[in-house]
Every structure is written in structure tokens, then in C-alpha cells.
PDB file of C-alpha atoms in Angstrom:
ATOM      1  CA  UNK B   1       9.957   2.544  11.486  1.00 37.00           C
ATOM      2  CA  UNK B   2      11.662   3.282   8.449  1.00 38.00           C
ATOM      3  CA  UNK B   3      10.162   5.190   5.466  1.00 39.00           C
ATOM      4  CA  UNK B   4       9.189   2.331   3.143  1.00 40.00           C
ATOM      5  CA  UNK B   5       7.543   0.249   6.574  1.00 40.00           C
ATOM      6  CA  UNK B   6       5.510   2.864   7.759  1.00 42.00           C
ATOM      7  CA  UNK B   7       1.523   2.391   6.234  1.00 46.00           C
ATOM      8  CA  UNK B   8       0.141   5.401   7.693  1.00 46.00           C
ATOM      9  CA  UNK B   9      -1.303   3.131  10.971  1.00 43.00           C
ATOM     10  CA  UNK B  10      -1.182   4.292  14.582  1.00 38.00           C
ATOM     11  CA  UNK B  11       0.992   2.492  16.484  1.00 35.00           C
ATOM     12  CA  UNK B  12       0.409  -0.217  19.389  1.00 35.00           C
ATOM     13  CA  UNK B  13      -1.618  -3.865  18.533  1.00 31.00           C
ATOM     14  CA  UNK B  14      -4.617  -1.603  17.491  1.00 32.00           C
ATOM     15  CA  UNK B  15      -3.128  -0.688  14.530  1.00 33.00           C
ATOM     16  CA  UNK B  16      -4.424  -4.024  13.202  1.00 34.00           C
ATOM     17  CA  UNK B  17      -3.703  -5.500   9.551  1.00 39.00           C
ATOM     18  CA  UNK B  18      -4.473  -7.660   7.076  1.00 39.00           C
ATOM     19  CA  UNK B  19      -4.146 -10.819   9.366  1.00 42.00           C
ATOM     20  CA  UNK B  20      -5.463  -8.528  12.470  1.00 45.00           C
ATOM     21  CA  UNK B  21      -8.906  -9.458  14.259  1.00 46.00           C
ATOM     22  CA  UNK B  22     -10.810  -6.994  12.344  1.00 51.00           C
ATOM     23  CA  UNK B  23     -12.182  -5.302  16.068  1.00 54.00           C
ATOM     24  CA  UNK B  24     -11.721  -1.353  16.305  1.00 54.00           C
ATOM     25  CA  UNK B  25      -9.795   0.602  18.942  1.00 54.00           C
ATOM     26  CA  UNK B  26     -11.243   1.882  21.354  1.00 57.00           C
ATOM     27  CA  UNK B  27     -12.905   5.214  21.044  1.00 60.00           C
ATOM     28  CA  UNK B  28     -10.438   8.549  21.636  1.00 60.00           C
ATOM     29  CA  UNK B  29     -10.519  12.152  21.155  1.00 66.00           C
ATOM     30  CA  UNK B  30     -10.074  12.585  17.287  1.00 68.00           C
ATOM     31  CA  UNK B  31      -6.627  14.957  16.019  1.00 84.00           C
ATOM     32  CA  UNK B  32      -7.303  17.721  14.552  1.00 87.00           C
ATOM     33  CA  UNK B  33      -6.915  17.581  10.150  1.00 89.00           C
ATOM     34  CA  UNK B  34      -3.964  19.097   8.957  1.00 89.00           C
ATOM     35  CA  UNK B  35      -2.984  21.296   4.968  1.00 87.00           C
ATOM     36  CA  UNK B  36      -1.742  18.957   3.072  1.00 88.00           C
ATOM     37  CA  UNK B  37       2.095  19.386   2.921  1.00 91.00           C
ATOM     38  CA  UNK B  38       3.531  21.428  -0.650  1.00 95.00           C
ATOM     39  CA  UNK B  39       5.421  19.077  -2.785  1.00 96.00           C
ATOM     40  CA  UNK B  40       8.514  21.645  -3.079  1.00 95.00           C
ATOM     41  CA  UNK B  41      10.914  20.448  -4.461  1.00 96.00           C
ATOM     42  CA  UNK B  42       9.187  16.751  -5.056  1.00 97.00           C
ATOM     43  CA  UNK B  43       7.082  18.359  -7.940  1.00 97.00           C
ATOM     44  CA  UNK B  44       9.076  16.761 -10.452  1.00 97.00           C
ATOM     45  CA  UNK B  45       9.672  13.229  -8.863  1.00 97.00           C
ATOM     46  CA  UNK B  46       5.588  13.010  -8.540  1.00 98.00           C
ATOM     47  CA  UNK B  47       5.065  14.756 -12.367  1.00 98.00           C
ATOM     48  CA  UNK B  48       7.119  11.517 -13.152  1.00 97.00           C
ATOM     49  CA  UNK B  49       5.590   9.213 -11.420  1.00 98.00           C
ATOM     50  CA  UNK B  50       1.527  10.836 -11.852  1.00 98.00           C
ATOM     51  CA  UNK B  51       1.974  12.615 -15.485  1.00 97.00           C
ATOM     52  CA  UNK B  52      -1.362  13.906 -15.952  1.00 98.00           C
ATOM     53  CA  UNK B  53      -3.026  12.076 -12.762  1.00 98.00           C
ATOM     54  CA  UNK B  54      -1.267  14.432 -10.084  1.00 98.00           C
ATOM     55  CA  UNK B  55      -4.204  16.231  -9.696  1.00 97.00           C
ATOM     56  CA  UNK B  56      -5.546  13.481  -8.222  1.00 98.00           C
ATOM     57  CA  UNK B  57      -2.269  12.439  -5.892  1.00 98.00           C
ATOM     58  CA  UNK B  58      -2.644  15.701  -4.510  1.00 98.00           C
ATOM     59  CA  UNK B  59      -6.560  14.971  -4.080  1.00 98.00           C
ATOM     60  CA  UNK B  60      -5.983  11.740  -2.597  1.00 98.00           C
ATOM     61  CA  UNK B  61      -2.828  13.717  -0.054  1.00 98.00           C
ATOM     62  CA  UNK B  62      -5.310  15.983   1.060  1.00 97.00           C
ATOM     63  CA  UNK B  63      -7.824  13.694   1.346  1.00 97.00           C
ATOM     64  CA  UNK B  64      -4.625  11.710   3.384  1.00 97.00           C
ATOM     65  CA  UNK B  65      -4.204  15.166   5.399  1.00 97.00           C
ATOM     66  CA  UNK B  66      -7.913  15.751   6.738  1.00 96.00           C
ATOM     67  CA  UNK B  67      -9.780  13.050   6.924  1.00 96.00           C
ATOM     68  CA  UNK B  68      -7.253  10.257   7.036  1.00 97.00           C
ATOM     69  CA  UNK B  69      -5.792  12.077  10.234  1.00 95.00           C
ATOM     70  CA  UNK B  70      -9.136  13.031  11.994  1.00 95.00           C
ATOM     71  CA  UNK B  71     -10.452   9.102  11.625  1.00 94.00           C
ATOM     72  CA  UNK B  72      -7.680   7.763  12.071  1.00 94.00           C
ATOM     73  CA  UNK B  73      -5.426   6.268   9.426  1.00 95.00           C
ATOM     74  CA  UNK B  74      -2.305   8.628   9.488  1.00 93.00           C
ATOM     75  CA  UNK B  75      -0.928   9.403  12.341  1.00 93.00           C
ATOM     76  CA  UNK B  76      -0.815  13.699  12.313  1.00 92.00           C
ATOM     77  CA  UNK B  77       2.735  14.004  12.548  1.00 92.00           C
ATOM     78  CA  UNK B  78       3.465  11.637   9.272  1.00 93.00           C
ATOM     79  CA  UNK B  79       0.968  15.493   7.954  1.00 93.00           C
ATOM     80  CA  UNK B  80       3.989  17.307   6.867  1.00 94.00           C
ATOM     81  CA  UNK B  81       5.212  14.091   5.327  1.00 94.00           C
ATOM     82  CA  UNK B  82       3.363  11.981   3.467  1.00 97.00           C
ATOM     83  CA  UNK B  83       4.479  13.378  -0.211  1.00 97.00           C
ATOM     84  CA  UNK B  84       7.963  11.664   0.634  1.00 95.00           C
ATOM     85  CA  UNK B  85       7.166   9.116   3.055  1.00 94.00           C
ATOM     86  CA  UNK B  86       4.146   7.981   1.953  1.00 97.00           C
ATOM     87  CA  UNK B  87       2.678   8.893  -1.491  1.00 98.00           C
ATOM     88  CA  UNK B  88       5.980   8.639  -3.663  1.00 98.00           C
ATOM     89  CA  UNK B  89       7.546   6.180  -1.913  1.00 97.00           C
ATOM     90  CA  UNK B  90       5.007   3.723  -2.737  1.00 98.00           C
ATOM     91  CA  UNK B  91       3.380   5.086  -6.446  1.00 98.00           C
ATOM     92  CA  UNK B  92       7.292   4.411  -7.682  1.00 98.00           C
ATOM     93  CA  UNK B  93       6.842   1.114  -7.553  1.00 98.00           C
ATOM     94  CA  UNK B  94       4.143   1.243 -10.531  1.00 98.00           C
ATOM     95  CA  UNK B  95       7.356   0.988 -12.297  1.00 97.00           C
ATOM     96  CA  UNK B  96       7.595  -3.534 -10.884  1.00 98.00           C
ATOM     97  CA  UNK B  97       4.105  -4.150 -12.051  1.00 98.00           C
ATOM     98  CA  UNK B  98       3.107  -5.180 -15.556  1.00 98.00           C
ATOM     99  CA  UNK B  99       0.910  -3.977 -18.019  1.00 98.00           C
ATOM    100  CA  UNK B 100      -3.028  -4.203 -17.371  1.00 98.00           C
ATOM    101  CA  UNK B 101      -2.354  -6.426 -14.106  1.00 98.00           C
ATOM    102  CA  UNK B 102      -5.079  -6.899 -11.540  1.00 98.00           C
ATOM    103  CA  UNK B 103      -3.425  -6.497  -8.022  1.00 98.00           C
ATOM    104  CA  UNK B 104      -4.281  -7.515  -4.589  1.00 98.00           C
ATOM    105  CA  UNK B 105      -3.454  -4.690  -2.294  1.00 98.00           C
ATOM    106  CA  UNK B 106      -3.907  -6.318   1.138  1.00 97.00           C
ATOM    107  CA  UNK B 107      -3.921  -4.815   4.558  1.00 96.00           C
ATOM    108  CA  UNK B 108      -4.549  -1.039   2.200  1.00 96.00           C
ATOM    109  CA  UNK B 109      -5.121   0.800   5.293  1.00 96.00           C
ATOM    110  CA  UNK B 110      -4.962   3.829   4.232  1.00 97.00           C
ATOM    111  CA  UNK B 111      -4.206   2.836   0.696  1.00 98.00           C
ATOM    112  CA  UNK B 112      -1.408   3.175   0.818  1.00 97.00           C
ATOM    113  CA  UNK B 113       0.389   1.237  -1.901  1.00 98.00           C
ATOM    114  CA  UNK B 114      -3.135   0.867  -3.302  1.00 98.00           C
ATOM    115  CA  UNK B 115      -4.851   3.784  -3.958  1.00 98.00           C
ATOM    116  CA  UNK B 116      -1.466   5.706  -4.937  1.00 98.00           C
ATOM    117  CA  UNK B 117      -1.134   2.645  -7.448  1.00 98.00           C
ATOM    118  CA  UNK B 118      -4.724   2.647  -8.457  1.00 98.00           C
ATOM    119  CA  UNK B 119      -3.945   7.124  -9.059  1.00 98.00           C
ATOM    120  CA  UNK B 120      -0.487   6.333 -10.720  1.00 98.00           C
ATOM    121  CA  UNK B 121      -1.500   3.750 -13.419  1.00 98.00           C
ATOM    122  CA  UNK B 122      -5.193   3.290 -14.848  1.00 98.00           C
ATOM    123  CA  UNK B 123      -4.748   0.746 -16.386  1.00 98.00           C
ATOM    124  CA  UNK B 124      -4.632  -1.374 -13.539  1.00 98.00           C
ATOM    125  CA  UNK B 125      -7.217  -2.980 -11.434  1.00 98.00           C
ATOM    126  CA  UNK B 126      -6.356  -2.899  -8.025  1.00 98.00           C
ATOM    127  CA  UNK B 127      -8.357  -4.400  -5.063  1.00 98.00           C
ATOM    128  CA  UNK B 128      -8.159  -2.770  -1.919  1.00 98.00           C
ATOM    129  CA  UNK B 129      -8.519  -5.886   1.274  1.00 98.00           C
ATOM    130  CA  UNK B 130      -9.223  -4.595   4.249  1.00 97.00           C
ATOM    131  CA  UNK B 131     -10.481  -6.103   7.775  1.00 96.00           C
ATOM    132  CA  UNK B 132     -11.290  -3.313   9.645  1.00 96.00           C
ATOM    133  CA  UNK B 133     -14.829  -1.452   8.762  1.00 97.00           C
ATOM    134  CA  UNK B 134     -14.055   2.465   9.263  1.00 96.00           C
ATOM    135  CA  UNK B 135     -10.755   2.394   7.143  1.00 97.00           C
ATOM    136  CA  UNK B 136     -12.841  -0.083   4.676  1.00 98.00           C
ATOM    137  CA  UNK B 137     -16.054   3.094   5.030  1.00 98.00           C
ATOM    138  CA  UNK B 138     -12.634   5.778   4.445  1.00 98.00           C
ATOM    139  CA  UNK B 139     -11.209   4.104   1.598  1.00 98.00           C
ATOM    140  CA  UNK B 140     -14.867   3.936   0.104  1.00 98.00           C
ATOM    141  CA  UNK B 141     -15.642   7.382  -0.058  1.00 98.00           C
ATOM    142  CA  UNK B 142     -12.356   8.562  -1.331  1.00 98.00           C
ATOM    143  CA  UNK B 143     -12.100   6.010  -3.994  1.00 98.00           C
ATOM    144  CA  UNK B 144     -16.228   7.453  -4.802  1.00 98.00           C
ATOM    145  CA  UNK B 145     -14.503  10.421  -4.230  1.00 98.00           C
ATOM    146  CA  UNK B 146     -11.676  10.593  -7.177  1.00 98.00           C
ATOM    147  CA  UNK B 147     -14.128   8.135  -9.418  1.00 98.00           C
ATOM    148  CA  UNK B 148     -11.310   5.346  -8.964  1.00 98.00           C
ATOM    149  CA  UNK B 149     -13.428   3.009 -11.867  1.00 97.00           C
ATOM    150  CA  UNK B 150     -10.124   0.517 -11.406  1.00 98.00           C
ATOM    151  CA  UNK B 151     -10.543   0.198  -7.855  1.00 98.00           C
ATOM    152  CA  UNK B 152     -12.937  -2.541  -5.265  1.00 98.00           C
ATOM    153  CA  UNK B 153     -12.604  -2.461  -1.623  1.00 98.00           C
ATOM    154  CA  UNK B 154     -13.441  -6.059  -0.242  1.00 98.00           C
ATOM    155  CA  UNK B 155     -13.948  -5.763   3.369  1.00 97.00           C
ATOM    156  CA  UNK B 156     -11.789  -9.413   4.952  1.00 96.00           C
ATOM    157  CA  UNK B 157      -9.239 -10.948   6.159  1.00 94.00           C
ATOM    158  CA  UNK B 158      -6.579 -11.829   3.245  1.00 93.00           C
ATOM    159  CA  UNK B 159      -6.619 -14.903   4.651  1.00 90.00           C
ATOM    160  CA  UNK B 160     -11.034 -14.925   3.495  1.00 90.00           C
ATOM    161  CA  UNK B 161     -10.165 -13.291   0.588  1.00 93.00           C
ATOM    162  CA  UNK B 162      -8.875 -16.085  -1.881  1.00 90.00           C
ATOM    163  CA  UNK B 163     -12.341 -17.311  -3.741  1.00 88.00           C
ATOM    164  CA  UNK B 164     -14.258 -13.482  -3.243  1.00 94.00           C
ATOM    165  CA  UNK B 165      -9.927 -11.830  -5.886  1.00 94.00           C
ATOM    166  CA  UNK B 166     -10.519 -13.946  -8.983  1.00 92.00           C
ATOM    167  CA  UNK B 167      -7.737 -13.776 -10.555  1.00 94.00           C
ATOM    168  CA  UNK B 168      -4.850 -12.310  -9.195  1.00 97.00           C
ATOM    169  CA  UNK B 169      -1.377 -11.160 -10.885  1.00 98.00           C
ATOM    170  CA  UNK B 170       0.439  -9.354  -8.405  1.00 98.00           C
ATOM    171  CA  UNK B 171       0.124  -8.869  -4.535  1.00 98.00           C
ATOM    172  CA  UNK B 172       1.593  -5.726  -2.325  1.00 98.00           C
ATOM    173  CA  UNK B 173       1.861  -4.993   0.883  1.00 97.00           C
ATOM    174  CA  UNK B 174       2.744  -2.790   3.339  1.00 96.00           C
ATOM    175  CA  UNK B 175       3.414  -2.741   7.075  1.00 87.00           C
ATOM    176  CA  UNK B 176       1.231  -5.330   7.234  1.00 92.00           C
ATOM    177  CA  UNK B 177       4.063  -8.439   9.082  1.00 92.00           C
ATOM    178  CA  UNK B 178       7.491  -9.185   8.661  1.00 95.00           C
ATOM    179  CA  UNK B 179       7.708 -11.638   5.668  1.00 97.00           C
ATOM    180  CA  UNK B 180       7.929 -15.025   7.233  1.00 96.00           C
ATOM    181  CA  UNK B 181       4.179 -14.374   8.133  1.00 96.00           C
ATOM    182  CA  UNK B 182       3.142 -12.066   5.210  1.00 97.00           C
ATOM    183  CA  UNK B 183       4.076 -14.526   2.273  1.00 97.00           C
ATOM    184  CA  UNK B 184       1.783 -17.167   4.276  1.00 96.00           C
ATOM    185  CA  UNK B 185      -1.824 -14.328   3.801  1.00 95.00           C
ATOM    186  CA  UNK B 186      -0.437 -13.300   0.847  1.00 97.00           C
ATOM    187  CA  UNK B 187       1.227 -15.943  -1.480  1.00 97.00           C
ATOM    188  CA  UNK B 188      -2.283 -18.270  -1.668  1.00 96.00           C
ATOM    189  CA  UNK B 189      -4.497 -15.218  -3.500  1.00 97.00           C
ATOM    190  CA  UNK B 190      -1.999 -15.936  -6.477  1.00 97.00           C
ATOM    191  CA  UNK B 191      -3.004 -19.241  -7.013  1.00 93.00           C
ATOM    192  CA  UNK B 192       0.148 -20.644  -7.981  1.00 94.00           C
ATOM    193  CA  UNK B 193       0.969 -18.035 -10.548  1.00 96.00           C
ATOM    194  CA  UNK B 194       2.362 -14.488  -9.927  1.00 97.00           C
ATOM    195  CA  UNK B 195       4.056 -12.200  -8.102  1.00 98.00           C
ATOM    196  CA  UNK B 196       4.379 -10.464  -4.562  1.00 98.00           C
ATOM    197  CA  UNK B 197       5.860  -7.126  -4.106  1.00 98.00           C
ATOM    198  CA  UNK B 198       6.294  -6.593  -0.405  1.00 98.00           C
ATOM    199  CA  UNK B 199       7.508  -2.340   0.588  1.00 98.00           C
ATOM    200  CA  UNK B 200      10.054  -2.984   3.387  1.00 96.00           C
ATOM    201  CA  UNK B 201      12.762  -1.346   4.787  1.00 92.00           C
ATOM    202  CA  UNK B 202      16.287  -1.852   5.437  1.00 91.00           C
ATOM    203  CA  UNK B 203      15.390  -5.245   7.337  1.00 93.00           C
ATOM    204  CA  UNK B 204      14.506  -7.238   3.579  1.00 97.00           C
ATOM    205  CA  UNK B 205      17.574  -8.876   2.867  1.00 97.00           C
ATOM    206  CA  UNK B 206      17.181 -10.109   6.608  1.00 96.00           C
ATOM    207  CA  UNK B 207      13.510 -10.856   6.691  1.00 97.00           C
ATOM    208  CA  UNK B 208      13.816 -12.531   3.152  1.00 97.00           C
ATOM    209  CA  UNK B 209      16.305 -14.596   4.703  1.00 96.00           C
ATOM    210  CA  UNK B 210      14.672 -15.588   7.689  1.00 96.00           C
ATOM    211  CA  UNK B 211      11.534 -16.719   5.205  1.00 96.00           C
ATOM    212  CA  UNK B 212      13.039 -19.117   2.750  1.00 94.00           C
ATOM    213  CA  UNK B 213      12.553 -21.822   3.597  1.00 93.00           C
ATOM    214  CA  UNK B 214       9.118 -21.452   3.131  1.00 94.00           C
ATOM    215  CA  UNK B 215       9.473 -20.066  -0.136  1.00 96.00           C
ATOM    216  CA  UNK B 216       9.725 -23.517  -1.840  1.00 93.00           C
ATOM    217  CA  UNK B 217       6.564 -24.401  -0.192  1.00 93.00           C
ATOM    218  CA  UNK B 218       4.863 -21.948  -2.301  1.00 94.00           C
ATOM    219  CA  UNK B 219       6.737 -22.825  -5.400  1.00 95.00           C
ATOM    220  CA  UNK B 220       9.010 -19.119  -5.900  1.00 97.00           C
ATOM    221  CA  UNK B 221      11.157 -19.121  -8.020  1.00 96.00           C
ATOM    222  CA  UNK B 222      12.811 -15.709  -7.624  1.00 97.00           C
ATOM    223  CA  UNK B 223      13.416 -13.531  -5.088  1.00 98.00           C
ATOM    224  CA  UNK B 224      15.246 -10.100  -4.537  1.00 98.00           C
ATOM    225  CA  UNK B 225      15.348  -7.626  -3.228  1.00 98.00           C
ATOM    226  CA  UNK B 226      14.762  -4.416  -5.193  1.00 98.00           C
ATOM    227  CA  UNK B 227      15.216  -1.081  -4.861  1.00 97.00           C
ATOM    228  CA  UNK B 228      13.067   1.452  -6.826  1.00 97.00           C
ATOM    229  CA  UNK B 229      12.643   5.555  -7.592  1.00 96.00           C
ATOM    230  CA  UNK B 230      16.337   6.059  -6.931  1.00 96.00           C
ATOM    231  CA  UNK B 231      16.491   8.518  -9.932  1.00 95.00           C
ATOM    232  CA  UNK B 232      13.531  10.312  -8.163  1.00 96.00           C
ATOM    233  CA  UNK B 233      13.469   9.776  -4.379  1.00 96.00           C
ATOM    234  CA  UNK B 234      16.028  11.336  -1.949  1.00 94.00           C
ATOM    235  CA  UNK B 235      15.122   7.916   0.516  1.00 93.00           C
ATOM    236  CA  UNK B 236      14.583   5.108  -2.606  1.00 96.00           C
ATOM    237  CA  UNK B 237      11.432   2.573  -2.215  1.00 97.00           C
ATOM    238  CA  UNK B 238      13.215  -1.126  -0.971  1.00 97.00           C
ATOM    239  CA  UNK B 239      11.108  -4.269  -2.396  1.00 98.00           C
ATOM    240  CA  UNK B 240      11.001  -7.902  -1.447  1.00 98.00           C
ATOM    241  CA  UNK B 241      10.193  -9.079  -5.411  1.00 98.00           C
ATOM    242  CA  UNK B 242       8.844 -12.521  -4.843  1.00 98.00           C
ATOM    243  CA  UNK B 243       7.813 -14.689  -8.620  1.00 98.00           C
ATOM    244  CA  UNK B 244       6.098 -18.108  -8.798  1.00 97.00           C
TER     245      UNK B 244
END
């Protein structure tokens, strides 16, 4: 799985997602918490993306490395690369989102990209949609600890969330499903107006081609594959953008 496609979820069918069953996986021994990785050479990029809210991003990354690993939202092997593979990779997408947008992050899991965007952009109003209770509880704890007043956590599958999320300008998704299935559960949330930003990897062009026959059904006017963060990150982020 490429950097852009990983959402920090444990591998396997129990990982869930917006279209998942919402059932919890079988009990397993909890892994040990890890120290949050230092920014090192990534600090200039992190400061450019998060600005004065970089300390909040550090605290969020500490949550990922500690309780996020212990409670199964992030794999232990992801700890050393949380900044480049996850947090910055997600947060850089903020440059594609207009000011004061209402954003719904589908299948939020460990808050990727939703919490990263909420930290980088306090002007955004973000709803995190996640079906699994233990992930919802963790997200609510992190939102409370970071005092993010621009975030709402909604326990639901994306298919069930249309009435609860209200007006939506942008839908985001990362590591939920291939685009051909993702459009079915995300584009209805836009209610005929807005855009989907799907974080993808090297398969982005191929996924867009395979989904192309469905796009007209949802009124998609524009579709493109974008690369963001090239001037900041060694591995920039690939995004499929669909505009209704």
C-alpha cells in the first residue's frame, strides 16, 4: 500500500471504513505505545502547513503514537513515519479547500485527513464520519483534548449520514475504498453541489478511468488527478478531485 493510500488502519477485513459493517474486530493484545517521532528535516514543511498551530499538530501526533497505537487505530510500525506518511501527507491537501468550507471526512479512522485539516485550517467546519464505536470514542477524546471547536464527530456509515451532515461543500476520503465504489458513498453527501477530494496513490489515474462511467450519473462536471505538496514534501500527495 502506498503512502497516500494508508489511513493508519490495521490491515485486514476488520479494518472497516465508511462502507464497513461497523462491527468491532476480535480482541487482541494491545501493542505498546511509541514515542512521537521528531520532525527533524520536516519542520520547515510542518511550519509552512500548520503555521502557529504546529504545537496542536505535535499533540495530535503524540495521540497517534500513544493511544492511537494502543487502541489499534495506527499500526506500531507506522510510528517512526507518522509525520511524512500520514500527518503532513494529509494536511497538505488543505491548499485545495476554499475558505470557510463545510467539510465531511468519510471513514475518518484515526482522523486522517479530517483532523489534520481541522488543525491546519480553523476556518473549516469539519464533520468526521466513522462507523466504528472505538474509533469514534478516540476521535472525540482527541478533539476534546485539542479543543478543536471546528470539528464534529458522527458515528455512522457514509450511506447513513446524508441527512445528518447538513450542507456540505467538500467531502474528503483516504483509504476507504477504490474510487469506483467510493463515489457511491461519498458523492450523495454533496447533494448535487461541491467536490470530492480522494487521497490516492499511484493507482489514481487507473481508478479514475475505472470509475468514469459512473461520474455522469452523479452530475460530475470536472474530474482530475492532482499532486499537492511538491514544494514541501519528498513524497507529495496524490488527490483525485471530482467536482459537481
